[in-house]
Coordinates of C-alpha atoms in Angstrom, one line a residue:
Chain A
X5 CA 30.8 -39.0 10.3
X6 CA 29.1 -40.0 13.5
X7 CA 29.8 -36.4 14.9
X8 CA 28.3 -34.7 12.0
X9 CA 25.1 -36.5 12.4
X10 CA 22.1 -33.9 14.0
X11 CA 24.8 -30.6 13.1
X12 CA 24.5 -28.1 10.5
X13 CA 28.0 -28.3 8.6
X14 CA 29.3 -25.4 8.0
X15 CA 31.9 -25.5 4.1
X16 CA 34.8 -23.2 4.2
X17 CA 36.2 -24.4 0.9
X18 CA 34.8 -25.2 -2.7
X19 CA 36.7 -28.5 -2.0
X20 CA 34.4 -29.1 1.4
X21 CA 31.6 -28.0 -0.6
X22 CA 32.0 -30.7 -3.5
X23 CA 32.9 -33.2 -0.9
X24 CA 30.0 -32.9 1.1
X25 CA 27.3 -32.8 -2.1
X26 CA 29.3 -36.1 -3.8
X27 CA 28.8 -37.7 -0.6
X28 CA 25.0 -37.0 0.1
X29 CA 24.4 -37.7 -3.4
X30 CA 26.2 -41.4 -3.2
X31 CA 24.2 -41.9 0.5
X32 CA 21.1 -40.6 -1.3
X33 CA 20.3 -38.4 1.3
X34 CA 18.5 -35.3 1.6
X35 CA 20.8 -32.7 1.4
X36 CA 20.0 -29.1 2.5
X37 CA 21.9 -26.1 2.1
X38 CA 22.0 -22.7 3.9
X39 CA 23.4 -20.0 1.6
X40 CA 23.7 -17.3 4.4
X41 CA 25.8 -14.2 5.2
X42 CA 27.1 -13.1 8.4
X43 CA 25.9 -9.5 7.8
X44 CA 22.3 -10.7 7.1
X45 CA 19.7 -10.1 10.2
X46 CA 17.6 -12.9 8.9
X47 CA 19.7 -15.5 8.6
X48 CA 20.2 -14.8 12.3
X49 CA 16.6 -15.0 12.8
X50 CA 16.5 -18.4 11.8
X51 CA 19.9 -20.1 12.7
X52 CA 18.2 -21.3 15.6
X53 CA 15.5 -23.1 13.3
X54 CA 17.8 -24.8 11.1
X55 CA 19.8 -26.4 14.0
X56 CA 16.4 -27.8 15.2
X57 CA 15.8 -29.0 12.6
X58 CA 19.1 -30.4 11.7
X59 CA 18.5 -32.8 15.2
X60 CA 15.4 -33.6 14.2
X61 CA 16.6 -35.4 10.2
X62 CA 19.3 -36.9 11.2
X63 CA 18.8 -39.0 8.1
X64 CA 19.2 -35.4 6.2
X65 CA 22.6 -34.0 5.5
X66 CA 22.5 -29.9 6.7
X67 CA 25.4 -27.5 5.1
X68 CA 25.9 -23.9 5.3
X69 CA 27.4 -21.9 2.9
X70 CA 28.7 -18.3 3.4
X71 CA 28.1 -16.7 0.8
X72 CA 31.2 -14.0 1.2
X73 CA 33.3 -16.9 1.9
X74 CA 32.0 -18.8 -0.9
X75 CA 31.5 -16.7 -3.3
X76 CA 31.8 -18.7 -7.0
X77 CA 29.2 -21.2 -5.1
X78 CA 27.1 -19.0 -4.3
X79 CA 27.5 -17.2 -7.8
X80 CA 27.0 -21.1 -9.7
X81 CA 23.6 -21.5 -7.7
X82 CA 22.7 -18.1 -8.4
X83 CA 21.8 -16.7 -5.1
X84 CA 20.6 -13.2 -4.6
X85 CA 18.9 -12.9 -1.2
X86 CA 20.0 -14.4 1.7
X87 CA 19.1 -16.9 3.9
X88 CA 18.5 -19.4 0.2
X89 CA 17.8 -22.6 1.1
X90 CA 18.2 -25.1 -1.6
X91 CA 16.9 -28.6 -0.9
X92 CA 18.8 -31.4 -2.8
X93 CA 18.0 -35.1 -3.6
X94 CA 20.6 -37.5 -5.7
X95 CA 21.6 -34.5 -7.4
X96 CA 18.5 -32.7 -8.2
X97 CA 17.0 -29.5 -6.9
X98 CA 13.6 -30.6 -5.8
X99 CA 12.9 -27.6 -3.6
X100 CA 14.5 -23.8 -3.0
X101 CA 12.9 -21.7 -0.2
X102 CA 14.3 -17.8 -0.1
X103 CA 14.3 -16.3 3.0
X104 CA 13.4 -16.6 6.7
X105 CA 10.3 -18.3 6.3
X106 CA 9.5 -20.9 9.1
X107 CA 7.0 -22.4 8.0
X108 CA 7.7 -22.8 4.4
X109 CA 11.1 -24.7 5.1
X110 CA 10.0 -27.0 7.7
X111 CA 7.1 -28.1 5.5
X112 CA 9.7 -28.5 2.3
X113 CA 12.4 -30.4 4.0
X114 CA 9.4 -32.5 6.1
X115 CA 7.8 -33.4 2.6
X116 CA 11.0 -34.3 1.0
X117 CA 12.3 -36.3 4.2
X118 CA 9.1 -37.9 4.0
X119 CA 9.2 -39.0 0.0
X120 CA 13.6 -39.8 1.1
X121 CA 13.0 -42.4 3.8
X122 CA 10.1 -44.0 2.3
Chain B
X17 CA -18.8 2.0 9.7
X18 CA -18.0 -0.9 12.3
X19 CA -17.6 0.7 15.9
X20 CA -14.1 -0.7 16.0
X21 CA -11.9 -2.8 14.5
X22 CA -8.7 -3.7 13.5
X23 CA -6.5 -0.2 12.5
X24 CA -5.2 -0.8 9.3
X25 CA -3.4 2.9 9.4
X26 CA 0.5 2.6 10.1
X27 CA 2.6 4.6 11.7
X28 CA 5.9 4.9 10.5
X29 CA 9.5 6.0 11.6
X30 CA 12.7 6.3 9.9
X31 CA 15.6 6.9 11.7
X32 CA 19.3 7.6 10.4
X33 CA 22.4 7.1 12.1
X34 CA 26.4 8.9 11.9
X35 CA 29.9 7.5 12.9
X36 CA 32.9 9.3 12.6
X37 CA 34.6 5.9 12.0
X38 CA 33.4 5.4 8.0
X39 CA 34.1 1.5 8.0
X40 CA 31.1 0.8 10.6
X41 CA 29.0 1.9 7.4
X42 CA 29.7 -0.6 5.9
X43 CA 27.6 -3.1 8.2
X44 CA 26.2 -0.9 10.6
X45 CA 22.7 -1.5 11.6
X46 CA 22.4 -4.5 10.2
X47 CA 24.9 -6.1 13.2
X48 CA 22.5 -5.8 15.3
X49 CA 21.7 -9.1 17.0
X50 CA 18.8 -10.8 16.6
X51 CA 18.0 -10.8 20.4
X52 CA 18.0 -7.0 20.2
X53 CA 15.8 -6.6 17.2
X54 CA 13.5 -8.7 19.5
X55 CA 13.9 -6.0 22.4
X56 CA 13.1 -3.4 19.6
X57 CA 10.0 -5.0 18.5
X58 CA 8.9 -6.3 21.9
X59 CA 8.6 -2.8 23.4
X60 CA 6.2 -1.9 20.1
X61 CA 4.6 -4.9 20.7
X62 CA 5.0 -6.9 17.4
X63 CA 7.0 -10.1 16.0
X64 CA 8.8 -11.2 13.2
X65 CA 6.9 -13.5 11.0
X66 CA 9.9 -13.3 7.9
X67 CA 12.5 -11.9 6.5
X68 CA 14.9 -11.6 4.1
X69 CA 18.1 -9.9 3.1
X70 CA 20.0 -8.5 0.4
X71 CA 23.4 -7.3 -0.6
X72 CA 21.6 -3.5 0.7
X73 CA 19.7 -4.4 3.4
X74 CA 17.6 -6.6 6.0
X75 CA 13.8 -6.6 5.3
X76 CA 11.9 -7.8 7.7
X77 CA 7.6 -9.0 7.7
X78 CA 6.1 -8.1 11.3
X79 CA 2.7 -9.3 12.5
X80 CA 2.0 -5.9 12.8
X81 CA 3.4 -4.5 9.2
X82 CA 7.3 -3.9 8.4
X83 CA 10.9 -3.4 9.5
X84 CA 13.8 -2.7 6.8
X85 CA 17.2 -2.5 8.2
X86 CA 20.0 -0.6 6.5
X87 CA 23.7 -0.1 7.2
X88 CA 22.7 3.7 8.9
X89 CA 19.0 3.8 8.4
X90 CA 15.9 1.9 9.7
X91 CA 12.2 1.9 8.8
X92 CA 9.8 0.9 11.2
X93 CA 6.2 0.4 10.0
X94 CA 3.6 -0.4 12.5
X95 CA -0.2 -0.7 12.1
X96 CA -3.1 -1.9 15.0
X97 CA -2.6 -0.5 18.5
X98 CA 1.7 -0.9 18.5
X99 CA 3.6 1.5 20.4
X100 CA 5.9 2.6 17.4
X101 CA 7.8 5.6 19.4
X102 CA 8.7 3.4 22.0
X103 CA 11.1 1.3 19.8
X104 CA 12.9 4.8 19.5
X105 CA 14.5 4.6 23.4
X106 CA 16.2 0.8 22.4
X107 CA 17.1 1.4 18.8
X108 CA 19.3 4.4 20.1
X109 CA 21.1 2.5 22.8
X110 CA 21.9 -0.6 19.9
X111 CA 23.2 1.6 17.6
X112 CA 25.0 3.7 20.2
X113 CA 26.4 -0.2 21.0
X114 CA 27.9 0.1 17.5
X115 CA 29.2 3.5 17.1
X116 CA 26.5 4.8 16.0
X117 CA 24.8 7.8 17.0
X118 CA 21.0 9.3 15.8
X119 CA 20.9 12.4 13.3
X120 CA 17.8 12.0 11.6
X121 CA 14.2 10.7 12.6
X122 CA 11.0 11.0 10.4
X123 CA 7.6 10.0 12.0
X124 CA 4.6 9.8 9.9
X125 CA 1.0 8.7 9.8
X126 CA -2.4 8.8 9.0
X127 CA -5.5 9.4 10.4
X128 CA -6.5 6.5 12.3
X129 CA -9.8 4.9 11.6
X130 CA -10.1 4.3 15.7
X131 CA -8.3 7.4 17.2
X132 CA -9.8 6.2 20.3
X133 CA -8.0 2.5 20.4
X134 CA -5.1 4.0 20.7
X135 CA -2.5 3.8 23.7
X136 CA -0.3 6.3 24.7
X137 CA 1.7 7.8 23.1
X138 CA -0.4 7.5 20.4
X139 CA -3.5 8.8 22.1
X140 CA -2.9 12.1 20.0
X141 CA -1.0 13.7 17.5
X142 CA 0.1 16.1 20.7
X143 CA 0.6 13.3 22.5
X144 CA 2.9 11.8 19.8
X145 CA 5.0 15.1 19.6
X146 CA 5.8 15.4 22.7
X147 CA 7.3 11.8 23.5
X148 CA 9.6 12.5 20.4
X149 CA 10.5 16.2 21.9
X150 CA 11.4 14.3 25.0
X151 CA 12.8 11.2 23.6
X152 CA 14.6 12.6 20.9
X153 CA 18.4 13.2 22.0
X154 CA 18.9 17.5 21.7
X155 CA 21.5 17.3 19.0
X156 CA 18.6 17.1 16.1
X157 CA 17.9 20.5 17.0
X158 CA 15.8 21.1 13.5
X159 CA 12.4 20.2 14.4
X160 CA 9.1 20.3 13.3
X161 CA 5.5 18.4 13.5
X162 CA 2.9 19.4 11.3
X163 CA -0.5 18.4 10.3
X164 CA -1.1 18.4 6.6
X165 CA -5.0 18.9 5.9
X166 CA -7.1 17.7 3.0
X167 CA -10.3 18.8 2.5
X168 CA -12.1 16.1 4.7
X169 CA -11.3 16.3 8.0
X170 CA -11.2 12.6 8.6
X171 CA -7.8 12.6 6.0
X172 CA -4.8 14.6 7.9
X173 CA -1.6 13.6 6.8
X174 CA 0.9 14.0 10.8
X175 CA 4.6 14.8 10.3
X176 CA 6.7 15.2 12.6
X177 CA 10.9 15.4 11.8
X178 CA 14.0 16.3 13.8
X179 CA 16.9 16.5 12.2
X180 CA 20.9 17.5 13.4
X181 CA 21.1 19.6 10.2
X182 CA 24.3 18.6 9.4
X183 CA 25.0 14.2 8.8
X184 CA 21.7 12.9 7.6
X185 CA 23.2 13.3 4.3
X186 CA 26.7 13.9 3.7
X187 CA 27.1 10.1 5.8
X188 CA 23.8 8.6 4.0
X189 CA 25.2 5.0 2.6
X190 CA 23.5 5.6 -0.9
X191 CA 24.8 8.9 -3.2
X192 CA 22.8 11.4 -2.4
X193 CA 20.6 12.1 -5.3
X194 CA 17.7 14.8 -6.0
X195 CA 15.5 13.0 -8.2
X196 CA 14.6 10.3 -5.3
X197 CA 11.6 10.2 -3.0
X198 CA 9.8 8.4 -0.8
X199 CA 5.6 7.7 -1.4
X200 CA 3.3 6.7 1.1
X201 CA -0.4 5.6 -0.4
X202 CA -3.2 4.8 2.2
X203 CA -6.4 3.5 0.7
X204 CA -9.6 2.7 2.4
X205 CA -13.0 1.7 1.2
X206 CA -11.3 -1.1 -0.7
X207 CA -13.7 -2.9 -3.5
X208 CA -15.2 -5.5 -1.4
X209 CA -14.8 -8.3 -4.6
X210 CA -11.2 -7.3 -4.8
X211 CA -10.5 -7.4 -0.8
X212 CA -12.2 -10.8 -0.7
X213 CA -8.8 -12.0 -2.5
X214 CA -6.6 -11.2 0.6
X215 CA -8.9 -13.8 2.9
X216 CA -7.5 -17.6 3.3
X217 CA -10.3 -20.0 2.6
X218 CA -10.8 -21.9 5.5
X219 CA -8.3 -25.5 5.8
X220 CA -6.4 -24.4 3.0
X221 CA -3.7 -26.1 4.1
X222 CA -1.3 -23.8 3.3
X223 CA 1.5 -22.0 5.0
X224 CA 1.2 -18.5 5.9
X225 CA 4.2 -17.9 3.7
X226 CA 2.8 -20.2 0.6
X227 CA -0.6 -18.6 1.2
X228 CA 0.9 -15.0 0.9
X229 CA 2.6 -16.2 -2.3
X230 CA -0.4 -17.1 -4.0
X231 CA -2.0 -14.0 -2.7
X232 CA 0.8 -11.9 -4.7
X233 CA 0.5 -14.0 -7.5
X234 CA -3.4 -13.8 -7.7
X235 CA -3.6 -10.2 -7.1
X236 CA -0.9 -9.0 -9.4
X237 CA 0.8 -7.5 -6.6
X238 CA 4.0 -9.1 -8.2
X239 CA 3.3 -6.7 -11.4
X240 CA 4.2 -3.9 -9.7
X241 CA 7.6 -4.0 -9.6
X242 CA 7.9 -7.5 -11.8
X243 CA 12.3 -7.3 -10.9
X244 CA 12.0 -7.1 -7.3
X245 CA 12.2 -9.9 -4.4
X246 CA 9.2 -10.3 -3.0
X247 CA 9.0 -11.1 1.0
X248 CA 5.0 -12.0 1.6
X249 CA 2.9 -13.5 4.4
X250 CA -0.7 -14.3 4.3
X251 CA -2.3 -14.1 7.8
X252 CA -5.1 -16.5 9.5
X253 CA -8.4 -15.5 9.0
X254 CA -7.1 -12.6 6.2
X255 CA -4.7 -9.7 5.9
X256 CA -1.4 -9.7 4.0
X257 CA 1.6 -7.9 4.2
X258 CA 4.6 -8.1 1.6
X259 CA 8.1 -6.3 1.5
X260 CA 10.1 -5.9 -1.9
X261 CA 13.5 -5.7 -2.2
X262 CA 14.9 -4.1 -5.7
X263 CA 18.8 -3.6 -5.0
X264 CA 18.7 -1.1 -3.2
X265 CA 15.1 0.0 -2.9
X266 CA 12.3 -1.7 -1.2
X267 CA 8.4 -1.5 -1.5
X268 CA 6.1 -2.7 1.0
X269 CA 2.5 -3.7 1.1
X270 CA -0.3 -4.0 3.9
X271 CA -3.4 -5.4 3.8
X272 CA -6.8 -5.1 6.2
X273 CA -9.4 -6.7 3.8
X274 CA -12.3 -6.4 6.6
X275 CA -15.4 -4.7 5.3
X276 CA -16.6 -1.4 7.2
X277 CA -12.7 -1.1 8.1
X278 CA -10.7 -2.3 4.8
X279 CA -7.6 -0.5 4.3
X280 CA -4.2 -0.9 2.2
X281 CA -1.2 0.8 2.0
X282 CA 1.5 0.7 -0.7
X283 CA 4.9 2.4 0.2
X284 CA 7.9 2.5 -1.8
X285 CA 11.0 4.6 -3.0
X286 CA 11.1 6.2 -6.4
X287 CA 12.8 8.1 -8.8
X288 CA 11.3 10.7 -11.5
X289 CA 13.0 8.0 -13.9
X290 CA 11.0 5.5 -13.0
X291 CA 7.7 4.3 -14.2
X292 CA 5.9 6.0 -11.8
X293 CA 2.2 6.1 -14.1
X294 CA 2.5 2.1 -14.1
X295 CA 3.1 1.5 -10.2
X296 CA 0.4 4.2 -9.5
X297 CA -2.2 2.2 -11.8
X298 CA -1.4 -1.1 -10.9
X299 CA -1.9 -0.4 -7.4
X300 CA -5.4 1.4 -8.0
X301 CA -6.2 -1.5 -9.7
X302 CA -5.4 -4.0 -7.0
X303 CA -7.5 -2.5 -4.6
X304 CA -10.2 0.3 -6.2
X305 CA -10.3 2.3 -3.2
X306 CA -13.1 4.9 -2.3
X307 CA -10.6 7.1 -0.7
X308 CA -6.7 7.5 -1.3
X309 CA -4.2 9.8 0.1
X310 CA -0.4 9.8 -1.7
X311 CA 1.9 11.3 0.2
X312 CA 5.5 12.3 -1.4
X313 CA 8.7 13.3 0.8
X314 CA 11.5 14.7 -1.2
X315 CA 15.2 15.2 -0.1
X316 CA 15.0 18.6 -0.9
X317 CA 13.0 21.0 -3.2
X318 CA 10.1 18.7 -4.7
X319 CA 9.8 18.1 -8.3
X320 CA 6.2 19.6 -9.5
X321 CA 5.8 17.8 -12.2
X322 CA 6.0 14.4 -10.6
X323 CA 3.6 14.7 -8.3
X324 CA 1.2 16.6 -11.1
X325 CA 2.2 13.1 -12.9
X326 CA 0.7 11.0 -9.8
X327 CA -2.7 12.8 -10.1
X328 CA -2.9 12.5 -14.2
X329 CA -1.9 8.8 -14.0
X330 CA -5.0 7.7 -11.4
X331 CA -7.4 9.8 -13.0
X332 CA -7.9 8.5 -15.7
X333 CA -9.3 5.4 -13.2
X334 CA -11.9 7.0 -11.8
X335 CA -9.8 8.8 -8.7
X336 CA -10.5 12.4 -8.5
X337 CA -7.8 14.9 -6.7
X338 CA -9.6 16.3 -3.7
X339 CA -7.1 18.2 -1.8
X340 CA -3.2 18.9 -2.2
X341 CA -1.2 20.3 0.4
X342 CA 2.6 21.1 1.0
X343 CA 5.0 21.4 3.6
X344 CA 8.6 22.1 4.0
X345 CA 10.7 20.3 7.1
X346 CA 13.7 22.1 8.4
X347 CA 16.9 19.8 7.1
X348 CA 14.1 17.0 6.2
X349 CA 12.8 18.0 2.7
X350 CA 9.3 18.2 1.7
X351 CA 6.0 16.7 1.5
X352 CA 3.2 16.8 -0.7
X353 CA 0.0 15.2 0.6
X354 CA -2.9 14.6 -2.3
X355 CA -6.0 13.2 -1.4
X356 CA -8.3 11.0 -4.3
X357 CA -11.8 9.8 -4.1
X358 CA -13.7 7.9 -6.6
X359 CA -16.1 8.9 -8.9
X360 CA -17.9 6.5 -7.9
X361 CA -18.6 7.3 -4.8
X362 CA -18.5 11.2 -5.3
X363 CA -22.7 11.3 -4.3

């Protein structure tokens, strides 16, 4: 557990995947999820963003989903453009940002990391 | 007229690539890494501000316009005082890196508002030719540059193409298909109420990227094509920029609302089944310029009736045809440049 703590998590199975949500939902923690692609350009553009940032809430659970590896998950949250990033707390969807967009996804997850720890 | 300003008028290049080996199609271009795309944009001197992807391709907002990234084909659109033809020199040795080698390149532009801003190469339209002649490897042996005229002589529509006569198409990744073109629009003299929408009121608070949404949203921008993806960035003071992403297709916006210099372009790829009349009017709509130029580049032979279509469907708002002129490329296709002006204005 300790070792995740600061890392983007990358799933490789739906099992993974279910694991990981169940478990951010018990914890209540912010969960966000990176639906990316290895072919995608963007996604690489901002890889270096979401490890950043994945140091900096360490009270936030970070996962990464490829979306070829992946693909029934990916299907079930209905992504269509990739990077998606879905923002998750106890369950609910409270935020989705699509595509590379700085700005936008450091001021969702900050917001929502904000409302989680208080 | 201000005595200068910021140059909304792009310059655009579209480059296609070949392998012998068909399973780097599949990926292609858009293995580039990042770090290299970086290289690419440095030497035109721009960044990314966003991006996003598809199943089709990589679309990417710069500060200074667009870049879309396909599997054997990239568009690079570039406004202000960028070097554009200097991102040929990298983008051939990264695809080379790959497998892939150049068959195709396409440069296009306006007339520049500031010719005199300018840096070289893009001091002239000479100027511009001849980097490409020398940059340009001597397999694309079809070549041409050509300046389409309208009847004002401040509205020239620059073409230049090179071509290896025999890949661009038989290894395109999409079927080739006859009924598909390409259509640049430039507009200047934008209506000055209208333009005011793409300036962020001051401490708005918002993101560049939430700030561009609302612009879309407030403009009607997202009418236009109301199924595609929109990509869209709102920049500090004012401008905009947006890329679309519609399967396959993409459509792409640019915004310079400054009076005495306003300008907007709308570029996107069509087919003579589409709805062409509707994206023609919304556009118009959006921004009411006093000058408009479409440009149309077909595969091959052009379709007459579509672009007599484009001219019946902005009549009717006040945009009168001024000029038309044709040109065939070798290998390349052809382009028809119309020129509008408003009514309006017409004293």
């Amino acid at each position: 557990m300790a070792s995740e703590e600061g890392q983007v998590i990358s799933c490789h199975t739906v099992e993974a995947w279910t694991q990981q949500l169940e478990k951010g939902n018990q914890n209540k923690k912010l969960i966000v999820v990176d639906f990316t692609a290895s072919w995608c350009g963007p996604c690489r553009f901002i890889a270096p963003l979401l490890a950043e940032l994945a140091r900096t809430y360490t009270n936030a659970t970070f996962l990464k989903v490829d979306v070829d590896e992946l693909k029934t998950v990916a299907q079930d949250w209905a992504v269509e453009a990739m990077p998606t990033f879905v923002i998750i707390k106890e369950g609910t969807i409270v935020d989705r940002v699509v595509g590379a967009k700085k700005d936008e996804l450091q001021q969702a997850i900050a917001k929502h990391a904000a409302t989680a720890s208080a | 007229m201000a005595v200068s300003g910021f140059e909304g008028f792009e310059k655009r290049l579209e480059l296609h690539f070949f392998s012998d080996d068909p399973s780097i199609f599949q990926l292609g271009l858009r293995m580039i890494d990042f770090e290299s795309i970086q290289q690419v944009l440095e030497a035109v001197q721009c960044t990314v501000v966003s991006a996003v992807g598809n199943s089709y391709f990589d679309a990417y907002v710069l500060s200074e316009s667009s870049l879309f990234v396909y599997p054997t084909k990239i568009i690079i659109k570039t406004c202000g005082t960028t070097q554009l033809l200097k991102s040929i020199h990298p983008m051939i040795h990264f695809a080379h890196l790959l497998g892939l080698t150049l068959c195709s390149c396409r440069y296009t532009r306006g007339s520049f508002i500031f010719p005199k801003a300018q840096p070289f190469p893009h001091t002239s339209f000479k100027d511009e030719v001849a980097y490409l002649e020398d940059t340009i490897p001597s397999n694309l042996c079809y070549r041409k540059g050509s300046i389409m005229p309208s009847k004002s002589s401040s509205h020239c529509w620059h073409v230049f193409t090179a071509n290896d006569g025999s890949h661009s198409r038989s290894h395109s990744h999409m079927p080739y298909d006859n009924d598909i073109f390409t259509m640049e629009i430039c507009m200047t003299e934008l209506d000055p109420i209208l333009a005011r929408k793409f300036f962020r009121r001051a401490d708005d608070g918002k993101t560049g990227d939430s700030a561009g949404k609302e612009m879309t949203e407030l403009t009607g921008i997202n009418e236009i094509n109301p199924q595609a993806l929109i990509c869209d960035f709102a920049f500090d003071p004012c401008g905009y920029s947006m890329n679309g992403m519609d399967g396959d297709w993409y459509s792409t916006i640019h915004v310079t609302p400054e009076e005495g210099f306003s300008y907007a372009s709308f570029e996107c790829v069509g087919s003579i089944n589409d709805d062409i009349v509707h994206v023609l009017r919304k556009v118009v709509q959006i921004f009411r310029p006093g000058t408009m130029s479409i440009s149309t580049t077909w595969n091959e032979v052009c379709n007459n009736e579509v672009w007599k279509q484009m001219a019946s469907a902005v009549e009717p708002l006040g945009l009168k045809c001024r000029s038309c002129a044709m040109d065939q490329f070798p290998a390349a296709g052809d382009v028809v440049f119309q020129t509008f002006t408003a009514r309006r204005k017409s004293a």
